[in-house]
Coordinates of C-alpha atoms in Angstrom, one line a residue:
X1 CA -28.2 36.8 -60.5
X2 CA -27.7 35.2 -64.1
X3 CA -27.5 38.5 -65.7
X4 CA -24.9 40.0 -63.0
X5 CA -22.8 36.8 -63.9
X6 CA -23.0 37.5 -67.6
X7 CA -22.2 41.0 -67.2
X8 CA -19.0 39.8 -64.9
X9 CA -17.8 37.4 -67.7
X10 CA -18.0 40.2 -70.3
X11 CA -16.2 43.0 -68.4
X12 CA -13.4 40.1 -67.5
X13 CA -13.0 39.3 -71.3
X14 CA -12.9 43.2 -71.8
X15 CA -10.1 43.4 -69.3
X16 CA -8.0 40.6 -70.2
X17 CA -8.3 41.9 -73.9
X18 CA -7.0 45.5 -72.7
X19 CA -4.3 43.6 -70.9
X20 CA -3.1 41.5 -73.8
X21 CA -3.0 44.6 -76.2
X22 CA -1.6 46.6 -73.7
X23 CA 1.2 44.3 -73.0
X24 CA 1.9 43.5 -76.8
X25 CA 2.3 47.5 -77.9
X26 CA 4.8 48.2 -75.2
X27 CA 2.5 50.2 -73.1
X28 CA 3.7 48.9 -69.8
X29 CA 5.9 50.9 -67.3
X30 CA 8.2 47.5 -67.3
X31 CA 8.5 47.4 -71.1
X32 CA 9.3 51.3 -71.3
X33 CA 12.1 50.7 -69.2
X34 CA 13.2 47.7 -71.1
X35 CA 11.7 44.9 -69.2
X36 CA 12.0 41.4 -69.5
X37 CA 9.7 38.9 -71.3
X38 CA 8.4 35.7 -70.2
X39 CA 11.3 33.7 -71.3
X40 CA 13.8 36.6 -69.3
X41 CA 14.9 38.2 -72.5
X42 CA 14.5 41.9 -73.1
X43 CA 11.1 42.4 -75.1
X44 CA 11.5 43.3 -78.7
X45 CA 10.5 46.9 -79.4
X46 CA 10.2 49.4 -82.7
X47 CA 12.9 48.3 -85.4
X48 CA 13.7 45.3 -83.3
X49 CA 10.2 44.0 -83.4
X50 CA 8.9 45.5 -87.0
X51 CA 12.3 44.8 -88.8
X52 CA 12.9 41.0 -89.3
X53 CA 16.5 40.2 -88.8
X54 CA 16.8 36.7 -87.5
X55 CA 17.9 34.6 -90.2
X56 CA 19.8 31.7 -90.8
X57 CA 21.4 29.7 -94.0
X58 CA 19.4 26.4 -94.6
X59 CA 21.6 25.6 -97.5
X60 CA 25.0 26.7 -98.6
X61 CA 27.1 25.2 -101.5
X62 CA 29.4 26.0 -104.4
X63 CA 26.4 26.2 -106.5
X64 CA 24.2 28.3 -104.4
X65 CA 22.3 29.1 -101.1
X66 CA 19.3 29.5 -99.4
X67 CA 18.6 31.7 -96.2
X68 CA 15.6 32.2 -94.3
X69 CA 14.4 35.1 -92.4
X70 CA 12.3 34.3 -89.5
X71 CA 9.0 35.7 -89.2
X72 CA 7.4 37.1 -86.4
X73 CA 5.2 34.8 -84.0
X74 CA 3.5 35.0 -80.6
X75 CA 0.6 34.5 -78.8
X76 CA -0.8 38.0 -79.4
X77 CA -0.7 37.7 -83.3
X78 CA -3.1 35.0 -84.4
X79 CA -2.1 35.1 -88.2
X80 CA -0.2 32.0 -90.0
X81 CA 3.5 31.7 -89.0
X82 CA 5.1 33.0 -92.3
X83 CA 9.0 33.0 -93.1
X84 CA 10.6 34.8 -96.1
X85 CA 13.4 32.8 -97.8
X86 CA 16.0 33.9 -100.2
X87 CA 17.4 31.6 -102.8
X88 CA 20.4 32.3 -105.0
X89 CA 21.7 29.9 -107.7
X90 CA 24.6 29.8 -110.1
X91 CA 24.4 29.5 -113.8
X92 CA 23.3 26.0 -114.6
X93 CA 22.5 24.6 -111.3
X94 CA 19.7 22.7 -109.6
X95 CA 18.0 22.8 -106.3
X96 CA 17.6 19.1 -105.9
X97 CA 14.3 17.3 -105.7
X98 CA 12.6 17.1 -102.1
X99 CA 9.3 18.1 -100.5
X100 CA 8.6 20.3 -97.4
X101 CA 6.0 20.2 -94.6
X102 CA 5.3 24.0 -95.5
X103 CA 3.8 25.5 -98.8
X104 CA 5.8 27.7 -101.0
X105 CA 5.3 30.8 -102.9
X106 CA 8.1 31.8 -105.3
X107 CA 8.8 35.0 -106.6
X108 CA 11.6 35.1 -109.4
X109 CA 13.2 38.3 -108.5
X110 CA 15.8 38.0 -111.2
X111 CA 16.7 35.4 -113.7
X112 CA 15.0 32.5 -115.6
X113 CA 14.2 28.9 -114.0
X114 CA 12.5 25.8 -114.6
X115 CA 10.4 24.5 -111.7
X116 CA 9.1 20.8 -111.7
X117 CA 6.6 19.8 -109.0
X118 CA 3.7 17.1 -108.3
X119 CA 0.3 18.1 -108.7
X120 CA -2.6 15.6 -108.9
X121 CA -0.5 12.6 -109.6
X122 CA 1.5 14.3 -112.5
X123 CA 4.7 16.3 -112.6
X124 CA 4.2 19.5 -114.2
X125 CA 7.2 21.6 -115.2
X126 CA 6.9 25.6 -115.7
X127 CA 9.3 28.0 -117.4
X128 CA 9.3 31.3 -115.1
X129 CA 10.7 34.3 -115.7
X130 CA 11.8 37.7 -113.7
X131 CA 8.3 38.7 -112.1
X132 CA 6.5 35.3 -112.2
X133 CA 4.8 34.1 -109.1
X134 CA 4.5 30.1 -108.6
X135 CA 3.2 28.0 -105.5
X136 CA 4.3 24.7 -104.4
X137 CA 1.8 22.9 -101.9
X138 CA 3.2 21.3 -98.8
X139 CA 4.2 17.7 -99.3
X140 CA 4.5 18.2 -103.0
X141 CA 8.1 16.9 -104.4
X142 CA 9.7 19.6 -106.2
X143 CA 12.8 20.5 -108.1
X144 CA 14.6 24.2 -109.1
X145 CA 16.9 24.5 -112.0
X146 CA 18.4 28.0 -113.1
X147 CA 18.0 27.7 -116.8
X148 CA 19.5 31.4 -117.6
X149 CA 22.9 31.0 -119.4
X150 CA 25.7 33.0 -117.6
X151 CA 23.0 34.7 -115.1
X152 CA 22.2 34.2 -111.3
X153 CA 18.9 33.2 -110.4
X154 CA 17.2 35.1 -107.3
X155 CA 14.3 33.8 -105.8
X156 CA 12.1 35.2 -103.1
X157 CA 9.5 33.0 -101.4
X158 CA 7.0 32.8 -98.6
X159 CA 7.4 29.7 -96.3
X160 CA 3.6 29.0 -94.9
X161 CA 4.4 26.7 -92.0
X162 CA 0.7 26.2 -90.8
X163 CA 0.8 22.6 -91.9
X164 CA 4.8 22.0 -90.7
X165 CA 5.7 19.4 -88.2
X166 CA 6.9 22.0 -85.6
X167 CA 5.0 25.3 -85.3
X168 CA 7.2 28.4 -86.6
X169 CA 9.5 26.0 -88.5
X170 CA 9.6 23.9 -91.5
X171 CA 11.6 20.6 -92.7
X172 CA 12.8 19.7 -95.8
X173 CA 12.8 15.8 -97.3
X174 CA 15.3 15.2 -99.8
X175 CA 14.1 12.4 -102.3
X176 CA 17.5 12.8 -104.2
X177 CA 20.7 12.7 -102.1
X178 CA 23.6 10.6 -100.8
X179 CA 26.1 11.3 -98.3
X180 CA 25.2 15.3 -98.4
X181 CA 22.1 15.6 -98.1
X182 CA 20.9 12.0 -97.2
X183 CA 17.8 11.1 -99.1
X184 CA 14.7 9.9 -97.2
X185 CA 15.1 6.7 -98.9
X186 CA 18.5 5.8 -97.3
X187 CA 16.4 5.7 -93.9
X188 CA 14.9 2.2 -95.1
X189 CA 16.6 -1.0 -94.3
X190 CA 19.0 -1.7 -97.3
X191 CA 17.2 -5.3 -98.0
X192 CA 13.7 -3.5 -97.9
X193 CA 14.9 -0.9 -100.2
X194 CA 16.4 -3.5 -102.7
X195 CA 13.1 -5.3 -102.7
X196 CA 11.2 -2.1 -103.2
X197 CA 13.4 -1.1 -106.4
X198 CA 14.1 -4.7 -107.5
X199 CA 17.6 -4.1 -107.7
X200 CA 20.9 -5.7 -105.9
X201 CA 22.0 -3.6 -102.8
X202 CA 25.5 -3.0 -104.6
X203 CA 23.7 -1.1 -107.4
X204 CA 21.6 0.4 -104.8
X205 CA 24.3 1.3 -102.4
X206 CA 26.2 2.8 -105.5
X207 CA 23.3 5.4 -106.3
X208 CA 22.6 6.3 -102.5
X209 CA 26.1 7.3 -101.3
X210 CA 27.5 9.4 -104.5
X211 CA 26.0 12.6 -103.9
X212 CA 27.9 14.8 -101.3
X213 CA 27.6 18.4 -103.1
X214 CA 24.9 19.4 -100.8
X215 CA 21.4 20.4 -101.8
X216 CA 22.1 23.0 -104.7
X217 CA 24.5 21.4 -107.3
X218 CA 26.1 22.1 -110.8
X219 CA 24.7 20.5 -113.7
X220 CA 27.6 21.2 -116.1
X221 CA 30.7 18.8 -115.9
X222 CA 32.8 21.2 -118.1
X223 CA 34.0 23.4 -115.0
X224 CA 32.9 21.6 -111.8
X225 CA 33.7 17.9 -110.8
X226 CA 30.6 15.8 -112.1
X227 CA 27.9 14.9 -109.7
X228 CA 25.6 12.1 -109.8
X229 CA 22.7 14.8 -111.5
X230 CA 25.3 15.7 -113.9
X231 CA 26.5 12.2 -114.9
X232 CA 22.6 11.5 -115.5
X233 CA 22.3 14.3 -117.5
X234 CA 25.5 13.5 -119.5
X235 CA 23.9 10.1 -120.6
X236 CA 22.0 10.0 -123.9
X237 CA 18.5 9.9 -123.5
X238 CA 17.8 6.1 -124.1
X239 CA 20.5 5.1 -121.6
X240 CA 18.7 7.4 -119.1
X241 CA 15.3 6.0 -119.6
X242 CA 17.0 2.1 -119.6
X243 CA 18.7 3.0 -116.2
X244 CA 15.4 4.2 -115.1
X245 CA 13.0 1.7 -116.2
X246 CA 14.5 -0.6 -113.5
X247 CA 13.0 1.6 -111.0
X248 CA 9.5 0.4 -109.5
X249 CA 6.8 2.9 -108.4
X250 CA 7.4 3.9 -104.9
X251 CA 4.2 5.8 -104.0
X252 CA 3.3 7.7 -101.0
X253 CA -0.1 7.0 -99.5
X254 CA -2.4 9.9 -99.1
X255 CA -4.1 10.9 -96.0
X256 CA -7.1 12.4 -98.0
X257 CA -7.8 11.5 -101.6
X258 CA -8.3 14.9 -102.6
X259 CA -5.6 16.7 -100.9
X260 CA -2.9 14.4 -100.8
X261 CA -2.2 12.7 -104.6
X262 CA -0.2 9.7 -104.9
X263 CA 2.8 10.2 -107.1
X264 CA 5.3 7.7 -108.3
X265 CA 8.9 7.9 -107.7
X266 CA 9.8 6.4 -111.1
X267 CA 7.7 8.7 -112.9
X268 CA 9.2 11.9 -111.2
X269 CA 12.7 10.8 -112.0
X270 CA 12.1 9.7 -115.6
X271 CA 10.3 13.3 -116.0
X272 CA 13.3 14.7 -114.7
X273 CA 16.2 13.2 -116.8
X274 CA 14.1 12.1 -119.8
X275 CA 10.6 10.9 -120.9
X276 CA 9.4 7.7 -122.1
X277 CA 8.4 8.2 -125.6
X278 CA 4.9 6.6 -124.8
X279 CA 4.6 9.6 -122.2
X280 CA 5.1 12.3 -124.3
X281 CA 1.8 12.6 -126.0
X282 CA 0.3 12.3 -122.3
X283 CA 2.6 15.0 -121.0
X284 CA 1.7 17.5 -123.3
X285 CA -1.9 17.0 -122.6
X286 CA -1.2 17.4 -119.0
X287 CA -3.1 20.5 -117.3
X288 CA 0.0 22.3 -115.7
X289 CA -0.4 24.7 -112.9
X290 CA 0.2 28.4 -114.3
X291 CA 2.5 30.7 -113.0
X292 CA 1.4 34.4 -112.6
X293 CA 3.8 37.4 -113.8
X294 CA 3.5 40.7 -111.5
X295 CA 5.2 42.8 -114.2
X296 CA 2.7 42.0 -116.9
X297 CA -0.1 43.0 -114.6
X298 CA -1.6 46.5 -115.1
X299 CA -1.4 48.5 -111.9
X300 CA -4.6 48.6 -109.8
X301 CA -3.5 52.1 -109.0
X302 CA -1.4 54.5 -110.8
X303 CA -0.5 58.5 -110.6
X304 CA 2.5 60.7 -111.2
X305 CA 4.1 59.7 -108.1
X306 CA 3.8 55.9 -108.1
X307 CA 1.5 52.7 -108.6
X308 CA 0.7 49.6 -106.7
X309 CA -0.9 46.5 -107.2
X310 CA -2.2 43.6 -105.4
X311 CA -2.7 39.6 -106.3
X312 CA -5.5 37.5 -104.5
X313 CA -6.9 34.4 -105.2
X314 CA -9.6 35.9 -107.8
X315 CA -6.4 36.8 -109.7
X316 CA -4.3 33.5 -109.2
X317 CA -6.2 30.5 -107.9
X318 CA -3.5 29.0 -106.3
X319 CA -3.2 31.6 -103.7
X320 CA -6.6 30.3 -102.3
X321 CA -5.1 27.3 -100.7
X322 CA -2.2 29.0 -99.3
X323 CA -4.6 31.9 -97.9
X324 CA -1.8 34.2 -98.8
X325 CA -1.7 37.5 -100.7
X326 CA 0.7 39.4 -102.8
X327 CA 1.9 42.8 -103.7
X328 CA 4.0 45.1 -105.3
X329 CA 4.6 49.1 -104.8
X330 CA 6.6 51.5 -106.7
X331 CA 7.0 54.9 -105.3
X332 CA 8.7 57.8 -107.3
X333 CA 11.6 59.7 -105.5
X334 CA 10.2 61.3 -102.6
X335 CA 6.7 60.2 -102.6
X336 CA 4.7 58.5 -100.1
X337 CA 2.1 55.6 -99.6
X338 CA -0.3 57.5 -97.6
X339 CA -0.9 56.3 -94.1
X340 CA -3.4 53.5 -93.9
X341 CA -4.2 50.3 -92.2
X342 CA -5.1 46.5 -93.3
X343 CA -8.0 45.4 -91.7
X344 CA -7.8 41.8 -92.8
X345 CA -4.2 40.7 -92.8
X346 CA -0.8 41.2 -91.5
X347 CA 1.6 42.3 -94.3
X348 CA 5.1 41.3 -94.8
X349 CA 7.6 43.4 -97.1
X350 CA 10.7 43.1 -98.9
X351 CA 12.6 46.1 -100.5
X352 CA 13.7 45.3 -104.0
X353 CA 14.8 48.6 -105.1
X354 CA 16.1 51.9 -103.7
X355 CA 15.8 53.2 -99.8
X356 CA 12.8 54.7 -98.0
X357 CA 11.3 54.9 -94.5
X358 CA 8.7 52.6 -92.9
X359 CA 6.4 54.3 -90.0
X360 CA 4.6 52.3 -88.0
X361 CA 2.0 53.5 -85.2
X362 CA 0.9 51.7 -82.1
X363 CA -2.6 51.8 -81.5
X364 CA -2.4 54.0 -78.4
X365 CA -1.2 56.6 -81.1
X366 CA 2.6 56.6 -80.4
X367 CA 5.2 56.0 -83.0
X368 CA 6.2 52.6 -83.2
X369 CA 8.8 52.7 -85.6
X370 CA 10.3 55.4 -87.8
X371 CA 13.1 53.4 -89.7
X372 CA 15.3 53.9 -92.9
X373 CA 15.2 50.7 -95.0
X374 CA 17.3 49.6 -98.3
X375 CA 17.4 46.9 -100.7
X376 CA 17.3 43.7 -99.1
X377 CA 15.5 44.6 -95.9
X378 CA 12.5 42.7 -94.7
X379 CA 9.7 44.3 -92.4
X380 CA 6.2 43.2 -91.4
X381 CA 3.2 45.2 -90.1
X382 CA 0.8 43.8 -87.7
X383 CA -2.6 43.6 -88.9
X384 CA -4.7 46.8 -87.8
X385 CA -1.5 48.8 -87.2
X386 CA -1.6 52.0 -89.1
X387 CA 1.2 52.7 -91.4
X388 CA 3.0 54.4 -94.4
X389 CA 5.8 54.0 -96.6
X390 CA 8.1 57.1 -97.9
X391 CA 10.6 57.0 -100.6
X392 CA 13.9 58.7 -100.7
X393 CA 14.7 61.6 -102.2
X394 CA 17.6 59.9 -104.2
X395 CA 15.4 57.5 -106.4
X396 CA 12.4 55.3 -106.9
X397 CA 11.2 53.0 -104.0
X398 CA 10.0 49.5 -104.8
X399 CA 9.0 46.8 -102.5
X400 CA 7.4 43.5 -102.6
X401 CA 5.6 41.1 -100.2
X402 CA 3.1 38.9 -98.9
X403 CA -0.1 39.5 -96.7
X404 CA -1.7 36.8 -94.5
X405 CA -5.1 36.7 -96.6
X406 CA -5.8 35.7 -100.1
X407 CA -9.3 37.6 -100.1
X408 CA -9.3 41.1 -101.7
X409 CA -7.3 43.2 -99.5
X410 CA -9.4 46.4 -99.0
X411 CA -6.5 49.0 -97.1
X412 CA -8.2 52.0 -95.1
X413 CA -6.6 55.0 -96.0
X414 CA -6.2 57.6 -93.0
X415 CA -5.4 60.4 -95.1
X416 CA -5.7 61.8 -98.8
X417 CA -8.3 62.4 -101.3
X418 CA -10.0 58.9 -100.7
X419 CA -9.4 58.8 -97.1
X420 CA -11.6 57.6 -94.1
X421 CA -11.7 61.5 -93.1
X422 CA -13.5 62.4 -96.3
X423 CA -16.0 59.6 -96.0
X424 CA -16.9 60.5 -92.5
X425 CA -16.5 64.3 -92.6
X426 CA -19.2 66.0 -90.9
X427 CA -20.3 67.5 -87.2
X428 CA -19.6 64.3 -85.5
X429 CA -15.7 64.2 -86.8
X430 CA -15.4 67.5 -86.5
X431 CA -16.2 67.3 -82.6
X432 CA -13.9 64.7 -82.5
X433 CA -11.0 66.9 -83.4
X434 CA -12.3 69.6 -81.5
X435 CA -12.9 72.2 -84.6
X436 CA -15.5 73.3 -86.7
X437 CA -16.8 71.8 -89.8
X438 CA -15.3 74.4 -92.0
X439 CA -12.1 74.2 -90.4
X440 CA -12.0 70.5 -90.9
X441 CA -13.2 70.7 -94.2
X442 CA -10.1 73.2 -95.1
X443 CA -7.6 70.7 -93.6
X444 CA -8.8 67.3 -95.2
X445 CA -9.2 69.1 -98.7
X446 CA -5.9 70.4 -99.0
X447 CA -4.5 67.2 -100.4
X448 CA -6.3 66.8 -103.5
X449 CA -4.3 63.2 -104.5
X450 CA -5.0 60.1 -102.9
X451 CA -3.4 56.6 -102.0
X452 CA 0.2 57.7 -103.2
X453 CA 1.3 61.3 -102.3
X454 CA 3.6 63.9 -103.5
X455 CA 6.6 64.6 -101.7
X456 CA 6.8 67.4 -99.5
X457 CA 8.4 69.8 -101.6
X458 CA 7.3 72.9 -99.5
X459 CA 9.5 71.7 -96.6
X460 CA 12.4 73.6 -96.1
X461 CA 15.8 71.8 -97.4
X462 CA 17.5 72.2 -94.4
X463 CA 14.7 70.7 -92.4
X464 CA 14.7 67.7 -94.7
X465 CA 18.3 67.2 -94.1
X466 CA 17.7 67.4 -90.4
X467 CA 15.3 65.0 -90.3
X468 CA 17.2 62.5 -92.3
X469 CA 20.4 62.8 -90.4
X470 CA 18.2 62.3 -87.0
X471 CA 16.7 59.1 -88.3
X472 CA 20.3 57.7 -89.3
X473 CA 21.4 58.4 -85.9
X474 CA 18.5 56.9 -84.4
X475 CA 18.2 53.6 -86.6
X476 CA 20.7 51.2 -87.6
X477 CA 19.8 48.4 -89.4
X478 CA 22.0 45.6 -90.0
X479 CA 22.1 44.5 -93.7
X480 CA 20.4 41.5 -94.9
X481 CA 22.0 41.2 -98.4
X482 CA 25.8 41.4 -99.7
X483 CA 24.7 43.0 -102.7
X484 CA 20.9 43.6 -104.2
X485 CA 22.0 46.1 -107.3
X486 CA 23.1 44.8 -110.7
X487 CA 24.7 41.6 -109.2
X488 CA 22.3 40.9 -106.8
X489 CA 23.6 38.1 -104.0
X490 CA 20.6 37.2 -101.7
X491 CA 23.1 36.7 -98.9
X492 CA 23.8 37.8 -95.7
X493 CA 26.7 38.8 -93.3

């Protein structure tokens, strides 16, 4: 009786797992007819599912903006919820001090920046350039400055909401602020805050109500009305220090001594607007967090048709705390990243340059998506799903992205000189395809290249044109950036 009951439970779990997978991949009759989901809305399929198009402005000012593309989340996806952020900042502008309930990984797509963030009770500053990657912990106060003269700053970031207050969303807590945005300090009773700062209520009101330019502000007073931040910067260093000396320590109580270090609000502001002389030597000795430059890294793989690299926790240790990996791929015109699967992680991709096609296959062997993508488009590929990327014949195709695992990624290639078919070749595989071993060997040995494959130059030109025209008719993708070329703007229509 006990054995029968155990067998019944195993069968029940198998049936439920199959039903979940069947519903997820769109194999049901209702879904094929465009059926409705639990919420009454149409279930997303194809490019509606794998191309991320749900975006929202979270910050927009004269000095810049930030937009967030919402990542996919659902009961069938066990990976952490991940969103993709796009930040654009005008020259000499500041993303004002704040902290988030989510961790960030910044990628400097174009320009130069200074980022300051709190780490182990110290404010660390790093100068970042194009190609640099930098991680900011959830709950760690930070600011971002565009330091390049006459050049916009463009940043792509992952937003890991696994520690956020609300699942699949994130919240900013602005330290600096006034009327717009409000500082979190303004929520305290004025008498309480006056006592904490050891200043009069009038002085407190003056500094807590001036800022009204938004979360991204200009630091240059020449061409724009001076903000509270630019007025601070305009002061001579001794005056800045004298003003800030009146600010007493305002500490955050850690939930865990190892994970949530305390920090001094006074120290944070002094480090931003000017350091006390006695701190200078200590500051130089502070061990700062490193950034990691993708373009300085030698590719993991390169041939005549492109190159690829992946960064994991062994390359850049801060990734270990996020559990997120990074990759960068460049394909020459017409080349292809061979069909493969990621057995350990879900992948999010952002097209940096050029255009191409993304093909994704459902577990049942049917085509899930064959979509043309171009600069600024965002896509995702669920763990285990076979997929490939194909560059257009008009030029190189470069894409960057994040994976939901910081461990070394070992993609399994399904086609090519180093594919699973080569590894598993034998009578068993031949029988699975219903051919003899010699015929199977002829097929899988025909491709001498691996990982990145050459274009199908043997295909008739008219057939290629017909296929591309058919794709254009079947797939219409809203543009997610106004321009991602020489004057890239991380904006959306």
